[in-house]
mmCIF file with all atom_site columns, C-alpha atoms in Angstrom:
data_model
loop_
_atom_site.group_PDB
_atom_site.id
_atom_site.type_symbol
_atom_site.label_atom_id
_atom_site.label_alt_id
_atom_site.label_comp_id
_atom_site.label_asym_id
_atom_site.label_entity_id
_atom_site.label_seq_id
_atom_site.pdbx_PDB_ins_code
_atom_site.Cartn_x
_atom_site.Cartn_y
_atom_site.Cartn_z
_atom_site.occupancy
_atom_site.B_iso_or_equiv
_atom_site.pdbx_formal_charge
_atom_site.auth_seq_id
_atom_site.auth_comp_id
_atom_site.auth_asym_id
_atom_site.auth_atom_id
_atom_site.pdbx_PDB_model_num
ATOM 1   C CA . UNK V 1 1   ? -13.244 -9.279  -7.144  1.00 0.00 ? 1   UNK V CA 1
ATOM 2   C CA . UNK V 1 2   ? -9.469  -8.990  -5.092  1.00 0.00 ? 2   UNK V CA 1
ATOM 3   C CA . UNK V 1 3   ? -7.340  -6.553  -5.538  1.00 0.00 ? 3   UNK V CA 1
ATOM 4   C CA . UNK V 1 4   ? -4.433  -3.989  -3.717  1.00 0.00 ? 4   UNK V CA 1
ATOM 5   C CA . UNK V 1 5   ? -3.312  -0.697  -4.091  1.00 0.00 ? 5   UNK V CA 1
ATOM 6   C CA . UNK V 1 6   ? -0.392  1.191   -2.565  1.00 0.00 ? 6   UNK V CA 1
ATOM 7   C CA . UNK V 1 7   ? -1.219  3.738   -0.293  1.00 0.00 ? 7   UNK V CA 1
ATOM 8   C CA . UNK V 1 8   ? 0.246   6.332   1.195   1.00 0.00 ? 8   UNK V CA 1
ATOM 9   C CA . UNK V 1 9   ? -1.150  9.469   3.406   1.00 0.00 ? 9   UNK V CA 1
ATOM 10  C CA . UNK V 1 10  ? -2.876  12.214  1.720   1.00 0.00 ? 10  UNK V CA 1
ATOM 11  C CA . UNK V 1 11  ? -0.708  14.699  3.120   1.00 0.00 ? 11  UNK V CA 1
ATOM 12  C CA . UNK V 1 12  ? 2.503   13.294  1.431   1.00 0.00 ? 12  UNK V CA 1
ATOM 13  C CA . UNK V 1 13  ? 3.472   15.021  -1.539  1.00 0.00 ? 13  UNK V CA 1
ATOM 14  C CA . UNK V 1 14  ? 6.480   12.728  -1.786  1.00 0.00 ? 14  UNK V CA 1
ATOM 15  C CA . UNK V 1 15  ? 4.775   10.328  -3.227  1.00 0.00 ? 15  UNK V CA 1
ATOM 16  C CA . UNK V 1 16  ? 2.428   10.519  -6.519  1.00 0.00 ? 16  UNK V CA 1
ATOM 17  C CA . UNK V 1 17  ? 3.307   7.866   -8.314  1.00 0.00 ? 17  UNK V CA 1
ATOM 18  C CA . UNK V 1 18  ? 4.913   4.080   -8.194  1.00 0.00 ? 18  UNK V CA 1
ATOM 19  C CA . UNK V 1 19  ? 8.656   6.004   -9.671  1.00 0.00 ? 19  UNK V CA 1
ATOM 20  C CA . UNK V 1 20  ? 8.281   7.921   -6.045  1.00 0.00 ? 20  UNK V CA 1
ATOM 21  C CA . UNK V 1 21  ? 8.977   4.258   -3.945  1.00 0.00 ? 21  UNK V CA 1
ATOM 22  C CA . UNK V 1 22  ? 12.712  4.519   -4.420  1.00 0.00 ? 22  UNK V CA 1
ATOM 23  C CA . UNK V 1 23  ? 13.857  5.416   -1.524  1.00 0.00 ? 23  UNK V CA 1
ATOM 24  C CA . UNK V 1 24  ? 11.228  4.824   0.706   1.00 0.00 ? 24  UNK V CA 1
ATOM 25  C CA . UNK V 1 25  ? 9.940   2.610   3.463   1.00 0.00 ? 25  UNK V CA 1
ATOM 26  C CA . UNK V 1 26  ? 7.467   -0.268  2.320   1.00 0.00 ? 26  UNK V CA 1
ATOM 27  C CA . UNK V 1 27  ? 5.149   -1.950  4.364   1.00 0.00 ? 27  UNK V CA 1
ATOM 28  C CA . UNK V 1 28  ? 3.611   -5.042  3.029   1.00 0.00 ? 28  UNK V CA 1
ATOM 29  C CA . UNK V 1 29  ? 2.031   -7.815  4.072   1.00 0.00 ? 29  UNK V CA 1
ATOM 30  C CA . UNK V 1 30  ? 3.625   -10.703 2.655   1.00 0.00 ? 30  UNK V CA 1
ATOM 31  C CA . UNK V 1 31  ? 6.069   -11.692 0.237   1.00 0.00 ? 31  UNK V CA 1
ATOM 32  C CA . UNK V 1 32  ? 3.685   -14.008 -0.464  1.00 0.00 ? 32  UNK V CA 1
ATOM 33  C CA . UNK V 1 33  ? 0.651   -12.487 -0.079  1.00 0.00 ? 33  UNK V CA 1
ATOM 34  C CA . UNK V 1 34  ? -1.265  -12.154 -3.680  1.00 0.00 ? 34  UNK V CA 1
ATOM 35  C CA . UNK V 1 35  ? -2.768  -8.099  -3.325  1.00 0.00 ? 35  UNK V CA 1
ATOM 36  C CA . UNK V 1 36  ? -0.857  -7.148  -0.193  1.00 0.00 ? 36  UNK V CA 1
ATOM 37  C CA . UNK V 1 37  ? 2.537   -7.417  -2.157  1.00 0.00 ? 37  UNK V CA 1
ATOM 38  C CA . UNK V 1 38  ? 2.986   -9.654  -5.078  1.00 0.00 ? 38  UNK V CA 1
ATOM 39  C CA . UNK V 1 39  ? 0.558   -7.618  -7.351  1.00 0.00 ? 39  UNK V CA 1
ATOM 40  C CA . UNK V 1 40  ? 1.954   -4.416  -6.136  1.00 0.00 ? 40  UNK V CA 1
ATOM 41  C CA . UNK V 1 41  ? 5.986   -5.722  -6.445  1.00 0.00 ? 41  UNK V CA 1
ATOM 42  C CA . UNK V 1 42  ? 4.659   -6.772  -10.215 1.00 0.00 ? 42  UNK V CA 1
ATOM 43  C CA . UNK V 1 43  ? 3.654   -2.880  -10.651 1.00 0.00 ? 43  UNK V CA 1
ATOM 44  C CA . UNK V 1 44  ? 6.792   -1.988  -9.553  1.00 0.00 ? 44  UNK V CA 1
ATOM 45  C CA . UNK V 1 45  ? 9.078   -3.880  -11.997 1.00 0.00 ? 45  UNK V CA 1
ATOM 46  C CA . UNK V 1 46  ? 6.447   -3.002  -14.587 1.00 0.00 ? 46  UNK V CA 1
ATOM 47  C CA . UNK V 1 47  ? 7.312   0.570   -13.880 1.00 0.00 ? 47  UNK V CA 1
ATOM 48  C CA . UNK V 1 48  ? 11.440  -0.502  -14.124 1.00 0.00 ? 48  UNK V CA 1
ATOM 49  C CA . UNK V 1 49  ? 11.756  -0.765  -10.330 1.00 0.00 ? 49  UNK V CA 1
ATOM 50  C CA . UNK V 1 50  ? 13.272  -3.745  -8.163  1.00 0.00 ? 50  UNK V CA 1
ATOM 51  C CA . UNK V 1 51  ? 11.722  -4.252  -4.813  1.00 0.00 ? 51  UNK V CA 1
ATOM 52  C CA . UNK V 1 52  ? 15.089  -5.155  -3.613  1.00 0.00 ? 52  UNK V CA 1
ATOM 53  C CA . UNK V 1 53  ? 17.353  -2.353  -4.636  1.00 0.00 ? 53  UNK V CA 1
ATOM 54  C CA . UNK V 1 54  ? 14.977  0.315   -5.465  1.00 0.00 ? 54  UNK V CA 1
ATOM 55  C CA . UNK V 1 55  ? 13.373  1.201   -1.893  1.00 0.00 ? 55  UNK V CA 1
ATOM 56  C CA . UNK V 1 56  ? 15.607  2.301   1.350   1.00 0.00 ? 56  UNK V CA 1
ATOM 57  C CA . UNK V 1 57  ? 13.259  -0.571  2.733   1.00 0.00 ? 57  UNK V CA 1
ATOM 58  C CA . UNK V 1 58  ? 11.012  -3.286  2.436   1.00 0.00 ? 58  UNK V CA 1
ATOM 59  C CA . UNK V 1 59  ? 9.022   -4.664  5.950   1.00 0.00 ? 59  UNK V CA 1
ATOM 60  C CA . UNK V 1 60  ? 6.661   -7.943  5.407   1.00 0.00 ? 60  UNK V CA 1
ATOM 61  C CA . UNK V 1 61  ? 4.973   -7.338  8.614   1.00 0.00 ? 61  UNK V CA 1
ATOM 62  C CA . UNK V 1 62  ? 2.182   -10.589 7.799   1.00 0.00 ? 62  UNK V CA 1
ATOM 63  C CA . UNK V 1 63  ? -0.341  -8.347  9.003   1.00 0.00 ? 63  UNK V CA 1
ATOM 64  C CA . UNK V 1 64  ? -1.838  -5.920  6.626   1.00 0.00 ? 64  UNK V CA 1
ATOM 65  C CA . UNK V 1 65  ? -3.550  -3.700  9.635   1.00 0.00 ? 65  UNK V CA 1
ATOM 66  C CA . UNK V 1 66  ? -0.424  -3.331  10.971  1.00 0.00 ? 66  UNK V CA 1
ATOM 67  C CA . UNK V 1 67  ? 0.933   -2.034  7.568   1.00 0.00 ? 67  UNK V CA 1
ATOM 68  C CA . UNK V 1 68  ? -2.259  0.632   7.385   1.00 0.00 ? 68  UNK V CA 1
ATOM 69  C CA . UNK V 1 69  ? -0.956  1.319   10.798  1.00 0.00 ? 69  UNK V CA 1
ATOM 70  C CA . UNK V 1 70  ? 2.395   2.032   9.939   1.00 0.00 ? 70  UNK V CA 1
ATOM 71  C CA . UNK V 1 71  ? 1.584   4.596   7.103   1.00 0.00 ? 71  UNK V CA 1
ATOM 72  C CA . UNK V 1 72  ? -1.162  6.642   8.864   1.00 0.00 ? 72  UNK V CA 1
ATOM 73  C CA . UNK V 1 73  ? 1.539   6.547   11.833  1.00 0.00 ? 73  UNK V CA 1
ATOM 74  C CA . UNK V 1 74  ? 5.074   7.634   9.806   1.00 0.00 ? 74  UNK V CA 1
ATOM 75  C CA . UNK V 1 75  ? 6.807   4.288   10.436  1.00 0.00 ? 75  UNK V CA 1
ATOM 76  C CA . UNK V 1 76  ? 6.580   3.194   6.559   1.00 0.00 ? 76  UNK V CA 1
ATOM 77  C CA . UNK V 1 77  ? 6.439   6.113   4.078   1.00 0.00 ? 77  UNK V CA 1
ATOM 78  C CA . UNK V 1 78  ? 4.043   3.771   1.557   1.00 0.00 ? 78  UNK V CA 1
ATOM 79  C CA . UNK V 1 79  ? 1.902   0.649   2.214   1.00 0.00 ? 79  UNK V CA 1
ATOM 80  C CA . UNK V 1 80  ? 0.946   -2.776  -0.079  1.00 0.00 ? 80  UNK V CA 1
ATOM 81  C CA . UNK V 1 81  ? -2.247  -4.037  0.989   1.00 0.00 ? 81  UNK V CA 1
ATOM 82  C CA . UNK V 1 82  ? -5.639  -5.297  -0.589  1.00 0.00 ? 82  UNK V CA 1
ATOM 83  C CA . UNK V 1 83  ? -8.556  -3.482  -1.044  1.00 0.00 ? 83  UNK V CA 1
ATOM 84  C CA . UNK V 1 84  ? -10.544 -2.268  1.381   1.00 0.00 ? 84  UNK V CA 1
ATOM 85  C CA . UNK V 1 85  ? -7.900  -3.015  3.779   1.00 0.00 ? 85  UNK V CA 1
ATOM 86  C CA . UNK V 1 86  ? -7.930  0.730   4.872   1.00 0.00 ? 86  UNK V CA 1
ATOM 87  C CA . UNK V 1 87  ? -11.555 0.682   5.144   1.00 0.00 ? 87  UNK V CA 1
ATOM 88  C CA . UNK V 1 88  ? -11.798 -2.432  6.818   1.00 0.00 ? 88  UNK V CA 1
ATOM 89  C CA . UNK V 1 89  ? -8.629  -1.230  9.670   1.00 0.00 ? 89  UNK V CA 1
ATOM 90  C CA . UNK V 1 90  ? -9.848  0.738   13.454  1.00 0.00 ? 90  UNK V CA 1
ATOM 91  C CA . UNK V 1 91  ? -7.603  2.351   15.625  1.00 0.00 ? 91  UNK V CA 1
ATOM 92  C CA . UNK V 1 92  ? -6.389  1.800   18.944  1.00 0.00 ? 92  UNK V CA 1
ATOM 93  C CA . UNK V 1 93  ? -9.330  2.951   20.437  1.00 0.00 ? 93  UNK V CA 1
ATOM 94  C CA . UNK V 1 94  ? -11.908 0.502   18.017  1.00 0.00 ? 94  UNK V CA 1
ATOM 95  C CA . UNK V 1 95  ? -12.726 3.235   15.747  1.00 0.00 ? 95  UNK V CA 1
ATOM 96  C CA . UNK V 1 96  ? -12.793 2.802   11.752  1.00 0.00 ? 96  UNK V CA 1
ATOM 97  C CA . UNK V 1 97  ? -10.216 4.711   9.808   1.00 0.00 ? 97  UNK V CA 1
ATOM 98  C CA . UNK V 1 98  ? -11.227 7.141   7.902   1.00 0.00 ? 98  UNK V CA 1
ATOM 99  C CA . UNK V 1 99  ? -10.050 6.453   4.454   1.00 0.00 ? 99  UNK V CA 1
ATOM 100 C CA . UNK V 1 100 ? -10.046 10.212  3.291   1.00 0.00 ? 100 UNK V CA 1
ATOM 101 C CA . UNK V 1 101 ? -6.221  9.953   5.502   1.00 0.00 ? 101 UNK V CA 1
ATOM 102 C CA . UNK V 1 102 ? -4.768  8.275   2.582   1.00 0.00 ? 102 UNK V CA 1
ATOM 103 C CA . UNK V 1 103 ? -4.465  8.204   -1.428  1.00 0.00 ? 103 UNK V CA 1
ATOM 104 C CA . UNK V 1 104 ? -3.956  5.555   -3.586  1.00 0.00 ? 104 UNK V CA 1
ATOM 105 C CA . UNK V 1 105 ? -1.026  6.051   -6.187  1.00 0.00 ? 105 UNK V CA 1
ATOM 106 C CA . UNK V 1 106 ? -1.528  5.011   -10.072 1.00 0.00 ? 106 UNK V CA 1
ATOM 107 C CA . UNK V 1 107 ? -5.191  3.155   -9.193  1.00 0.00 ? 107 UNK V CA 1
ATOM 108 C CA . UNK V 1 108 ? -6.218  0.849   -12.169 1.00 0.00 ? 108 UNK V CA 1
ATOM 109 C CA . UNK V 1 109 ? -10.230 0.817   -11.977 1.00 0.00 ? 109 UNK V CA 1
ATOM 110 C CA . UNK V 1 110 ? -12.002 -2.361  -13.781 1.00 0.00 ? 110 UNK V CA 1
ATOM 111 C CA . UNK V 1 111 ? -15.253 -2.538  -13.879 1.00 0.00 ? 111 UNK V CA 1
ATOM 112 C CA . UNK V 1 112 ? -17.078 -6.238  -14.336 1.00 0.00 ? 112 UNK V CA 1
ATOM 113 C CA . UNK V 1 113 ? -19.616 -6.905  -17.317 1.00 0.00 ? 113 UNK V CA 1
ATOM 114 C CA . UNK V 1 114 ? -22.777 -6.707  -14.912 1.00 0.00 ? 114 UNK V CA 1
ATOM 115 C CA . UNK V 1 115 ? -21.457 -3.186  -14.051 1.00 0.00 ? 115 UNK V CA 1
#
């Protein structure tokens, strides 16, 4: 299974739900890139948002560690990347992220048949 989420830190009360992106800095990794913006962009206009006018900013950076990156460092105030992304991203120094540094607005949980 693929998916993405939109993440922001865990210490920004800004930000609670996909309503809270106007006005903010975006990271994403592609236009074009299925779970690290397409399916989030798709949430967004779901929720009566445009990608283009809605946010101060939008920044494909084509490299989804960089957008993790970015919102555990300030530069973007929310991130669109695919799961496990955040698990998956180290630090400077080569150490994993810990995951607990950021929360995932509106998540939509499916589980498969086989559980």
């Amino acid at each position: 299974m693929y998916g993405g989420v939109i993440a922001v830190r865990h210490d920004n009360d800004e930000i609670n739900n996909i309503s809270d992106l106007k006005d903010k800095i975006i990271g994403a990794g592609a236009i074009i890139d299925l779970m690290g913006g397409q399916m989030q962009i798709f949430e967004m206009e779901k929720a009566g948002l445009s990608y283009v006018n809605d946010p101060k900013q939008v920044v494909f950076t084509k490299d989804q560690i960089d957008v993790v990156r970015g919102v555990l460092s300030g530069r973007f105030d929310v991130g669109f990347v695919r799961t496990d992304q955040i698990e998956l991203t180290r630090d400077v120094d080569g150490n994993l992220l810990d995951p607990d540094l950021f929360k995932v607005i509106e998540p939509k949980i499916y589980i498969m048949d086989d559980g």
